[in-house]
CSV table of C-alpha atoms and ligand atoms in Angstrom, one decimal:
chain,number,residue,atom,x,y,z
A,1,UNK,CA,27.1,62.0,-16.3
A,2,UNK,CA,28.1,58.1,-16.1
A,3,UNK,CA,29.3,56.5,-18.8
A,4,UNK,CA,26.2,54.8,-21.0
A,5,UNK,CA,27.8,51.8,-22.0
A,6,UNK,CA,28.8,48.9,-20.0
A,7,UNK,CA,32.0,47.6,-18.8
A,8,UNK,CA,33.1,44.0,-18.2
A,9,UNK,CA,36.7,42.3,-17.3
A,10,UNK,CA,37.2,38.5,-17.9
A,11,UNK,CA,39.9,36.5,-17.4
A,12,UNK,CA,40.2,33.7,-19.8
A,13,UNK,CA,41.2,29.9,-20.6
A,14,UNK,CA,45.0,30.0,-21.0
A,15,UNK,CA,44.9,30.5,-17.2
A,16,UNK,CA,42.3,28.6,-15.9
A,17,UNK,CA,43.2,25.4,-16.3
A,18,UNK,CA,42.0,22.2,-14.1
A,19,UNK,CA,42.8,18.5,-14.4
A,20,UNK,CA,40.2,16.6,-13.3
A,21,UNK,CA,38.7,12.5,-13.1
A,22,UNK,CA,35.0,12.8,-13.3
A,23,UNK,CA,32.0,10.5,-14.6
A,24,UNK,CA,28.2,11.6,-15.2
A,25,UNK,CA,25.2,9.8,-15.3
A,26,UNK,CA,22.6,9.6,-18.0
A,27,UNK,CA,18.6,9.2,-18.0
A,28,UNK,CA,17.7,5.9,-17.2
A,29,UNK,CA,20.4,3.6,-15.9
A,30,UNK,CA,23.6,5.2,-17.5
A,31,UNK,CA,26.4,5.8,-16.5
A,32,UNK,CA,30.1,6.9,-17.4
A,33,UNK,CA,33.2,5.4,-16.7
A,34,UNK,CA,36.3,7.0,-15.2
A,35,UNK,CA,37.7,9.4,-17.5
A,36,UNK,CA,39.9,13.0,-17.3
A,37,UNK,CA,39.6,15.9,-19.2
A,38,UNK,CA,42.0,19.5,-19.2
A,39,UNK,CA,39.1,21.7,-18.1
A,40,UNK,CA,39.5,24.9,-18.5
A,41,UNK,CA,37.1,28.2,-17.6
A,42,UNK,CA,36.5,31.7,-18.7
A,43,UNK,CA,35.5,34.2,-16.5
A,44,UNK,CA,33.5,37.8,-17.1
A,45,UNK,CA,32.0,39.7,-14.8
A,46,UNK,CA,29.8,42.8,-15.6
A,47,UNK,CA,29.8,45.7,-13.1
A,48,UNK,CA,30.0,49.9,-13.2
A,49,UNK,CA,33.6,51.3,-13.7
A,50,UNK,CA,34.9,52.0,-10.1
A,51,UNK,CA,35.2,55.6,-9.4
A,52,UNK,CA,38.9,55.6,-8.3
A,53,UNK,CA,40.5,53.3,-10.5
A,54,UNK,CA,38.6,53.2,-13.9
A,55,UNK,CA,38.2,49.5,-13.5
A,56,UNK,CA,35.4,46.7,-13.3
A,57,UNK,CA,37.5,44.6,-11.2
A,58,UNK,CA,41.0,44.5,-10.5
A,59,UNK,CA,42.1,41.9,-12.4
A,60,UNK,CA,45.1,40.4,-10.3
A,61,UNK,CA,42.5,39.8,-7.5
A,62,UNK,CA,40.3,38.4,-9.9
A,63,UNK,CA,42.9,35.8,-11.0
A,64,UNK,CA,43.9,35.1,-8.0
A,65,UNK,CA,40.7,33.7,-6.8
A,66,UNK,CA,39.8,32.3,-9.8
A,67,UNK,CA,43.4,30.3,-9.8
A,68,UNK,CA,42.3,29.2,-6.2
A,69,UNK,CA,38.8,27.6,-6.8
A,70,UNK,CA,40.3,26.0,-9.9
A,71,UNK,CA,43.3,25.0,-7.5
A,72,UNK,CA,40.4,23.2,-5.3
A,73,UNK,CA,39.6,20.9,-8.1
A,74,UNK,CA,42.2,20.3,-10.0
A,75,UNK,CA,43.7,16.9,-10.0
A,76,UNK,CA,40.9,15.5,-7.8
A,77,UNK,CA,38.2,12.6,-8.8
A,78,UNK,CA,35.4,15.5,-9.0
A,79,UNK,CA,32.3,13.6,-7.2
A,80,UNK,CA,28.6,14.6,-6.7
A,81,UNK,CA,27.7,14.8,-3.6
A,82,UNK,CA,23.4,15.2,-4.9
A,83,UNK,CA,23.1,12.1,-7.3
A,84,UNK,CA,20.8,10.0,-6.3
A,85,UNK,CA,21.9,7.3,-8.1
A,86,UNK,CA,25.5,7.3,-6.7
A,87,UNK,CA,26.2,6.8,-3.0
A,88,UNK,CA,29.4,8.2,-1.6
A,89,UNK,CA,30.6,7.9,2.1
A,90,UNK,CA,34.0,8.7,3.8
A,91,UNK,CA,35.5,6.3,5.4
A,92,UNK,CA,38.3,7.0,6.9
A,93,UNK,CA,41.1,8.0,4.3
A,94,UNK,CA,38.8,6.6,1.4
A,95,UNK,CA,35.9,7.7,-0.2
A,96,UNK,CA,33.8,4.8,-1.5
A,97,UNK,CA,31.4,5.1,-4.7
A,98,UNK,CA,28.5,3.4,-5.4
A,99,UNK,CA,25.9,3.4,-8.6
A,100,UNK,CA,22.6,2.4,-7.7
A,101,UNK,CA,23.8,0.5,-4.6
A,102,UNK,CA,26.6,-1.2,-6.1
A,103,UNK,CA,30.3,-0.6,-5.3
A,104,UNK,CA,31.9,1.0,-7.9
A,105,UNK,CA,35.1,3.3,-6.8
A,106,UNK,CA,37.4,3.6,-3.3
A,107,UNK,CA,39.4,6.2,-4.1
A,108,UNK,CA,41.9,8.0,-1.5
A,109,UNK,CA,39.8,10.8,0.5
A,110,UNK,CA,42.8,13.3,-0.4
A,111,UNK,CA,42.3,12.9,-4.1
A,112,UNK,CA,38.6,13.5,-4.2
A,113,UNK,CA,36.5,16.9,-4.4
A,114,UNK,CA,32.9,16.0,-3.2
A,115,UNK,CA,30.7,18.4,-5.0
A,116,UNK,CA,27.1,19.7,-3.7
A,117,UNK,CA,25.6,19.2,-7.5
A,118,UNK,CA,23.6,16.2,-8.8
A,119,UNK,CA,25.9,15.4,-11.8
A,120,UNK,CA,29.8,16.3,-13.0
A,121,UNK,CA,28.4,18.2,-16.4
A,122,UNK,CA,30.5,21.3,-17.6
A,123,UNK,CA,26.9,23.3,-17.0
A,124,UNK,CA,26.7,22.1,-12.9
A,125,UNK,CA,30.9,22.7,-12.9
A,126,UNK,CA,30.3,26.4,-14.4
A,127,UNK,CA,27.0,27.1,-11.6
A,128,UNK,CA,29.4,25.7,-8.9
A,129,UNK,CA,32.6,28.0,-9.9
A,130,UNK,CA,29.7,31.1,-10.4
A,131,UNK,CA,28.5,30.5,-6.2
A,132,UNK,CA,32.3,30.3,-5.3
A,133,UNK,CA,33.5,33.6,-7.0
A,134,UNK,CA,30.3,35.5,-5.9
A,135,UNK,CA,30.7,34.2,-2.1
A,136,UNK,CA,34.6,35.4,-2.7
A,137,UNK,CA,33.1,38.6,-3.9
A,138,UNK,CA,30.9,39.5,-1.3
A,139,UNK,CA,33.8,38.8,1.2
A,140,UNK,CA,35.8,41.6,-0.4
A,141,UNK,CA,32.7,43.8,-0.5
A,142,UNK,CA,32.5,44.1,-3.8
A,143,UNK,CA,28.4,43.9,-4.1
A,144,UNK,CA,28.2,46.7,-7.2
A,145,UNK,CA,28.8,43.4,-9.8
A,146,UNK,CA,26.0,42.9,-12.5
A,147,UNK,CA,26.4,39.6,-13.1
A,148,UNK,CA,29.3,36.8,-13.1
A,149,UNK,CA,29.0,34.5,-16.3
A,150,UNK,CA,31.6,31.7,-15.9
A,151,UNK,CA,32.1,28.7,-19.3
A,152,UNK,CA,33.7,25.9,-18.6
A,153,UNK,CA,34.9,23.9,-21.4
A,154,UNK,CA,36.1,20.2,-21.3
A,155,UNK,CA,37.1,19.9,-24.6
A,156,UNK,CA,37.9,22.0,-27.4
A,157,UNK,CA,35.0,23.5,-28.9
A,158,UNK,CA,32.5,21.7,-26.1
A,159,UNK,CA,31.6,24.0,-23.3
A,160,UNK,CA,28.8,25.4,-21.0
A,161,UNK,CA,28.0,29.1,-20.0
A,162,UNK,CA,26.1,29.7,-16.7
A,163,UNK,CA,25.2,33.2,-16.1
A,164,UNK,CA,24.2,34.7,-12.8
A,165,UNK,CA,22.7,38.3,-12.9
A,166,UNK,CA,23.6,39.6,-9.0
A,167,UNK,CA,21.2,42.2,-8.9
B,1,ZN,ZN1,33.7,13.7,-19.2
């Protein structure tokens, strides 16, 4: 008989930690200026114990990828790519930035993470880092997973949870 409970792993804040230049816009003409924050995410994925190892997940291949999509981000101007108020095209090296048509940014190209989500917020951050890990998983063949719920916080105490159920 399988087990009735259910299992989850999740890998935690300490280690997920990404440095990142960002601004968000509001409702009606809005809009931040340059700042940073230390982000940092918490993982926890809900799946059936696998039958050989007693695990959800193995957790050094979880950290692993989750280092790496963190790794993508960090220390990059985090930019998105479906605002319609902001306007972003590569140039060359550069990336320029608009808001509502006016230039706002150049920034090197190197230095920037173009994003496809409308707006920087912890909540589009977490639904991005969700898509990554399950595209990650499904590589590996690991399709068993219940669902993937990812927080990403920007400051102490002020975070967003996106949950995915995969099945
Ligand atoms: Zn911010």
């Amino acid at each position: 008989m399988p087990p009735r409970g259910e299992f989850s792993v999740s890998v935690t804040k300490d280690y997920l930690v990404f440095a990142s230049a960002h601004f968000i816009t509001f409702a009606g003409h809005r809009c931040e200026g340059l700042h940073g924050h230390n982000y940092r995410a918490r993982v926890t994925i809900d799946g059936p114990l696998d039958p050989e190892s007693w695990f959800v997940f193995d957790f050094v291949v979880l950290k692993k990828i989750m280092r790496r999509l963190c790794d993508e981000i960090d220390h990059k101007v985090l930019l998105p790519l479906e605002n319609p108020k902001i306007q972003i095209a590569q140039e060359g090296d550069s990336v320029k930035v608009a808001y509502e048509g006016k230039p706002r940014y150049v920034f090197p190209a190197k230095d920037c993470a173009l994003l496809p989500v409308p707006n920087t917020t912890v909540e589009m951050l977490a639904e991005l880092l969700v898509k990554r890990l399950r595209a990650e998983l499904e590589t590996l063949g690991a399709r068993q997973m219940v669902a993937i719920e990812m927080e990403v916080e920007e400051n102490f105490g002020q975070s967003a949870v996106y949950r995915e159920r995969l099945q």
